[in-house]
Amino acid sequence: MFNIVMVHPEIPHNTGAAGRLALATGARLHLVKPLGFDIDEKTVKRAGLDYWKDVDLVIWESWDAFYASVADTSRMFLLTTKATKNHWDAKFQNGDYLLFGRETKGLDESLIEAHPETAIKIPMVEGSTRSLNLATAVAIVLYEGMRQVGME
């Protein structure tokens, strides 16, 4: 099982789409606060997320709380446009954590600088766009991981 980690997500529809991806692939979705939206039952129902109750979801109060929960032997891949290594060059394993930053700023620079060996990017045509939609990025990397480990 993969772990999708959304650090400070801002747009509820992206988070909802990531939840659907988690459910479809057997992944666990981690949301690291602060969130840019409410995630109460009323909001979830209004957004049409009737599957949300079935998502393997963990909500963390802070980055520090999340990071403290990750075993020293776990592998974290940081998705960032600032990386030089493409996502398909990573060698994914079951249990890996796939970290995605907020829609407007991505992951914090200090985190990327602390883990440059696991920073990866989704290649894009130079000068085409600043970044991909967050839910799209989650899908691309998650399914590459599933392909590598042999999706059942």
C-alpha positions as protocol buffer text, in pm:
chain_id: "A"
residue {
  index: 1
  type: MET
  ca { x: 0 y: 0 z: 0 }
}
residue {
  index: 2
  type: PHE
  ca { x: 122 y: 349 z: -82 }
}
residue {
  index: 3
  type: ASN
  ca { x: 80 y: 654 z: 140 }
}
residue {
  index: 4
  type: ILE
  ca { x: -41 y: 973 z: -26 }
}
residue {
  index: 5
  type: VAL
  ca { x: 58 y: 1270 z: 189 }
}
residue {
  index: 6
  type: MET
  ca { x: -96 y: 1610 z: 118 }
}
residue {
  index: 7
  type: VAL
  ca { x: 84 y: 1878 z: 318 }
}
residue {
  index: 8
  type: HIS
  ca { x: -141 y: 2181 z: 381 }
}
residue {
  index: 9
  type: PRO
  ca { x: -381 y: 2124 z: 88 }
}
residue {
  index: 10
  type: GLU
  ca { x: -588 y: 2429 z: -1 }
}
residue {
  index: 11
  type: ILE
  ca { x: -852 y: 2312 z: -251 }
}
residue {
  index: 12
  type: PRO
  ca { x: -1115 y: 2064 z: -132 }
}
residue {
  index: 13
  type: HIS
  ca { x: -1185 y: 1917 z: -476 }
}
residue {
  index: 14
  type: ASN
  ca { x: -819 y: 1817 z: -516 }
}
residue {
  index: 15
  type: THR
  ca { x: -829 y: 1649 z: -178 }
}
residue {
  index: 16
  type: GLY
  ca { x: -1154 y: 1475 z: -269 }
}
residue {
  index: 17
  type: ALA
  ca { x: -1001 y: 1348 z: -592 }
}
residue {
  index: 18
  type: ALA
  ca { x: -695 y: 1224 z: -400 }
}
residue {
  index: 19
  type: GLY
  ca { x: -930 y: 1045 z: -162 }
}
residue {
  index: 20
  type: ARG
  ca { x: -1098 y: 871 z: -454 }
}
residue {
  index: 21
  type: LEU
  ca { x: -755 y: 771 z: -588 }
}
residue {
  index: 22
  type: ALA
  ca { x: -660 y: 634 z: -247 }
}
residue {
  index: 23
  type: LEU
  ca { x: -978 y: 431 z: -232 }
}
residue {
  index: 24
  type: ALA
  ca { x: -933 y: 297 z: -586 }
}
residue {
  index: 25
  type: THR
  ca { x: -573 y: 188 z: -524 }
}
residue {
  index: 26
  type: GLY
  ca { x: -583 y: 77 z: -160 }
}
residue {
  index: 27
  type: ALA
  ca { x: -358 y: 367 z: -58 }
}
residue {
  index: 28
  type: ARG
  ca { x: -376 y: 557 z: 268 }
}
residue {
  index: 29
  type: LEU
  ca { x: -441 y: 932 z: 248 }
}
residue {
  index: 30
  type: HIS
  ca { x: -263 y: 1153 z: 500 }
}
residue {
  index: 31
  type: LEU
  ca { x: -371 y: 1517 z: 535 }
}
residue {
  index: 32
  type: VAL
  ca { x: -134 y: 1745 z: 724 }
}
residue {
  index: 33
  type: LYS
  ca { x: -294 y: 2053 z: 881 }
}
residue {
  index: 34
  type: PRO
  ca { x: -353 y: 2334 z: 841 }
}
residue {
  index: 35
  type: LEU
  ca { x: -604 y: 2261 z: 568 }
}
residue {
  index: 36
  type: GLY
  ca { x: -743 y: 2537 z: 350 }
}
residue {
  index: 37
  type: PHE
  ca { x: -1101 y: 2411 z: 399 }
}
residue {
  index: 38
  type: ASP
  ca { x: -1331 y: 2232 z: 643 }
}
residue {
  index: 39
  type: ILE
  ca { x: -1341 y: 1856 z: 631 }
}
residue {
  index: 40
  type: ASP
  ca { x: -1645 y: 1800 z: 848 }
}
residue {
  index: 41
  type: GLU
  ca { x: -1924 y: 1560 z: 745 }
}
residue {
  index: 42
  type: LYS
  ca { x: -2152 y: 1839 z: 618 }
}
residue {
  index: 43
  type: THR
  ca { x: -1883 y: 1981 z: 389 }
}
residue {
  index: 44
  type: VAL
  ca { x: -1789 y: 1637 z: 260 }
}
residue {
  index: 45
  type: LYS
  ca { x: -2154 y: 1555 z: 180 }
}
residue {
  index: 46
  type: ARG
  ca { x: -2204 y: 1890 z: 6 }
}
residue {
  index: 47
  type: ALA
  ca { x: -1903 y: 1820 z: -214 }
}
residue {
  index: 48
  type: GLY
  ca { x: -2061 y: 1491 z: -324 }
}
residue {
  index: 49
  type: LEU
  ca { x: -1794 y: 1278 z: -163 }
}
residue {
  index: 50
  type: ASP
  ca { x: -2025 y: 989 z: -79 }
}
residue {
  index: 51
  type: TYR
  ca { x: -1724 y: 755 z: -74 }
}
residue {
  index: 52
  type: TRP
  ca { x: -1528 y: 964 z: 179 }
}
residue {
  index: 53
  type: LYS
  ca { x: -1628 y: 742 z: 474 }
}
residue {
  index: 54
  type: ASP
  ca { x: -1449 y: 451 z: 303 }
}
residue {
  index: 55
  type: VAL
  ca { x: -1118 y: 631 z: 245 }
}
residue {
  index: 56
  type: ASP
  ca { x: -828 y: 512 z: 463 }
}
residue {
  index: 57
  type: LEU
  ca { x: -768 y: 861 z: 603 }
}
residue {
  index: 58
  type: VAL
  ca { x: -534 y: 997 z: 868 }
}
residue {
  index: 59
  type: ILE
  ca { x: -545 y: 1366 z: 958 }
}
residue {
  index: 60
  type: TRP
  ca { x: -236 y: 1510 z: 1127 }
}
residue {
  index: 61
  type: GLU
  ca { x: -243 y: 1825 z: 1339 }
}
residue {
  index: 62
  type: SER
  ca { x: 99 y: 1936 z: 1214 }
}
residue {
  index: 63
  type: TRP
  ca { x: 399 y: 1846 z: 1001 }
}
residue {
  index: 64
  type: ASP
  ca { x: 593 y: 1756 z: 1316 }
}
residue {
  index: 65
  type: ALA
  ca { x: 322 y: 1513 z: 1430 }
}
residue {
  index: 66
  type: PHE
  ca { x: 317 y: 1346 z: 1089 }
}
residue {
  index: 67
  type: TYR
  ca { x: 696 y: 1329 z: 1057 }
}
residue {
  index: 68
  type: ALA
  ca { x: 733 y: 1180 z: 1407 }
}
residue {
  index: 69
  type: SER
  ca { x: 497 y: 898 z: 1304 }
}
residue {
  index: 70
  type: VAL
  ca { x: 704 y: 789 z: 1005 }
}
residue {
  index: 71
  type: ALA
  ca { x: 937 y: 500 z: 1081 }
}
residue {
  index: 72
  type: ASP
  ca { x: 1307 y: 555 z: 1020 }
}
residue {
  index: 73
  type: THR
  ca { x: 1298 y: 275 z: 764 }
}
residue {
  index: 74
  type: SER
  ca { x: 1017 y: 434 z: 562 }
}
residue {
  index: 75
  type: ARG
  ca { x: 1088 y: 601 z: 231 }
}
residue {
  index: 76
  type: MET
  ca { x: 946 y: 940 z: 143 }
}
residue {
  index: 77
  type: PHE
  ca { x: 941 y: 1080 z: -210 }
}
residue {
  index: 78
  type: LEU
  ca { x: 896 y: 1456 z: -235 }
}
residue {
  index: 79
  type: LEU
  ca { x: 713 y: 1575 z: -545 }
}
residue {
  index: 80
  type: THR
  ca { x: 841 y: 1911 z: -660 }
}
residue {
  index: 81
  type: THR
  ca { x: 897 y: 2099 z: -984 }
}
residue {
  index: 82
  type: LYS
  ca { x: 1241 y: 2187 z: -843 }
}
residue {
  index: 83
  type: ALA
  ca { x: 1373 y: 1828 z: -863 }
}
residue {
  index: 84
  type: THR
  ca { x: 1603 y: 1701 z: -1137 }
}
residue {
  index: 85
  type: LYS
  ca { x: 1505 y: 1332 z: -1117 }
}
residue {
  index: 86
  type: ASN
  ca { x: 1188 y: 1220 z: -1298 }
}
residue {
  index: 87
  type: HIS
  ca { x: 924 y: 1022 z: -1112 }
}
residue {
  index: 88
  type: TRP
  ca { x: 961 y: 718 z: -1338 }
}
residue {
  index: 89
  type: ASP
  ca { x: 1330 y: 695 z: -1241 }
}
residue {
  index: 90
  type: ALA
  ca { x: 1236 y: 640 z: -876 }
}
residue {
  index: 91
  type: LYS
  ca { x: 1225 y: 277 z: -763 }
}
residue {
  index: 92
  type: PHE
  ca { x: 898 y: 262 z: -571 }
}
residue {
  index: 93
  type: GLN
  ca { x: 813 y: 1 z: -309 }
}
residue {
  index: 94
  type: ASN
  ca { x: 496 y: -83 z: -121 }
}
residue {
  index: 95
  type: GLY
  ca { x: 465 y: 139 z: 184 }
}
residue {
  index: 96
  type: ASP
  ca { x: 639 y: 440 z: 29 }
}
residue {
  index: 97
  type: TYR
  ca { x: 516 y: 787 z: 120 }
}
residue {
  index: 98
  type: LEU
  ca { x: 442 y: 1021 z: -172 }
}
residue {
  index: 99
  type: LEU
  ca { x: 450 y: 1381 z: -45 }
}
residue {
  index: 100
  type: PHE
  ca { x: 269 y: 1663 z: -223 }
}
residue {
  index: 101
  type: GLY
  ca { x: 266 y: 2027 z: -116 }
}
residue {
  index: 102
  type: ARG
  ca { x: -8 y: 2285 z: -122 }
}
residue {
  index: 103
  type: GLU
  ca { x: -144 y: 2402 z: -452 }
}
residue {
  index: 104
  type: THR
  ca { x: -4 y: 2756 z: -440 }
}
residue {
  index: 105
  type: LYS
  ca { x: 345 y: 2695 z: -301 }
}
residue {
  index: 106
  type: GLY
  ca { x: 432 y: 2326 z: -314 }
}
residue {
  index: 107
  type: LEU
  ca { x: 647 y: 2172 z: -43 }
}
residue {
  index: 108
  type: ASP
  ca { x: 861 y: 2390 z: 180 }
}
residue {
  index: 109
  type: GLU
  ca { x: 1210 y: 2458 z: 41 }
}
residue {
  index: 110
  type: SER
  ca { x: 1368 y: 2349 z: 369 }
}
residue {
  index: 111
  type: LEU
  ca { x: 1209 y: 2005 z: 339 }
}
residue {
  index: 112
  type: ILE
  ca { x: 1330 y: 1963 z: -19 }
}
residue {
  index: 113
  type: GLU
  ca { x: 1680 y: 2078 z: 78 }
}
residue {
  index: 114
  type: ALA
  ca { x: 1684 y: 1827 z: 366 }
}
residue {
  index: 115
  type: HIS
  ca { x: 1592 y: 1536 z: 135 }
}
residue {
  index: 116
  type: PRO
  ca { x: 1732 y: 1611 z: -213 }
}
residue {
  index: 117
  type: GLU
  ca { x: 1796 y: 1244 z: -288 }
}
residue {
  index: 118
  type: THR
  ca { x: 1423 y: 1163 z: -280 }
}
residue {
  index: 119
  type: ALA
  ca { x: 1294 y: 1476 z: -455 }
}
residue {
  index: 120
  type: ILE
  ca { x: 1129 y: 1383 z: -785 }
}
residue {
  index: 121
  type: LYS
  ca { x: 934 y: 1566 z: -1053 }
}
residue {
  index: 122
  type: ILE
  ca { x: 681 y: 1493 z: -1322 }
}
residue {
  index: 123
  type: PRO
  ca { x: 844 y: 1611 z: -1646 }
}
residue {
  index: 124
  type: MET
  ca { x: 671 y: 1884 z: -1844 }
}
residue {
  index: 125
  type: VAL
  ca { x: 756 y: 2064 z: -2165 }
}
residue {
  index: 126
  type: GLU
  ca { x: 979 y: 2358 z: -2076 }
}
residue {
  index: 127
  type: GLY
  ca { x: 789 y: 2688 z: -2069 }
}
residue {
  index: 128
  type: SER
  ca { x: 450 y: 2515 z: -2093 }
}
residue {
  index: 129
  type: THR
  ca { x: 306 y: 2563 z: -1744 }
}
residue {
  index: 130
  type: ARG
  ca { x: 423 y: 2629 z: -1392 }
}
residue {
  index: 131
  type: SER
  ca { x: 285 y: 2302 z: -1253 }
}
residue {
  index: 132
  type: LEU
  ca { x: 17 y: 2037 z: -1287 }
}
residue {
  index: 133
  type: ASN
  ca { x: -309 y: 2019 z: -1097 }
}
residue {
  index: 134
  type: LEU
  ca { x: -241 y: 1858 z: -759 }
}
residue {
  index: 135
  type: ALA
  ca { x: -488 y: 1571 z: -800 }
}
residue {
  index: 136
  type: THR
  ca { x: -348 y: 1502 z: -1147 }
}
residue {
  index: 137
  type: ALA
  ca { x: 4 y: 1487 z: -1005 }
}
residue {
  index: 138
  type: VAL
  ca { x: -107 y: 1247 z: -733 }
}
residue {
  index: 139
  type: ALA
  ca { x: -263 y: 1018 z: -994 }
}
residue {
  index: 140
  type: ILE
  ca { x: 42 y: 1018 z: -1221 }
}
residue {
  index: 141
  type: VAL
  ca { x: 289 y: 927 z: -948 }
}
residue {
  index: 142
  type: LEU
  ca { x: 60 y: 687 z: -761 }
}
residue {
  index: 143
  type: TYR
  ca { x: -13 y: 484 z: -1072 }
}
residue {
  index: 144
  type: GLU
  ca { x: 354 y: 475 z: -1171 }
}
residue {
  index: 145
  type: GLY
  ca { x: 422 y: 331 z: -825 }
}
residue {
  index: 146
  type: MET
  ca { x: 140 y: 82 z: -869 }
}
residue {
  index: 147
  type: ARG
  ca { x: 279 y: -18 z: -1210 }
}
residue {
  index: 148
  type: GLN
  ca { x: 624 y: -76 z: -1065 }
}
residue {
  index: 149
  type: VAL
  ca { x: 510 y: -292 z: -773 }
}
residue {
  index: 150
  type: GLY
  ca { x: 250 y: -479 z: -980 }
}
residue {
  index: 151
  type: MET
  ca { x: -104 y: -357 z: -922 }
}
residue {
  index: 152
  type: GLU
  ca { x: -341 y: -641 z: -841 }
}
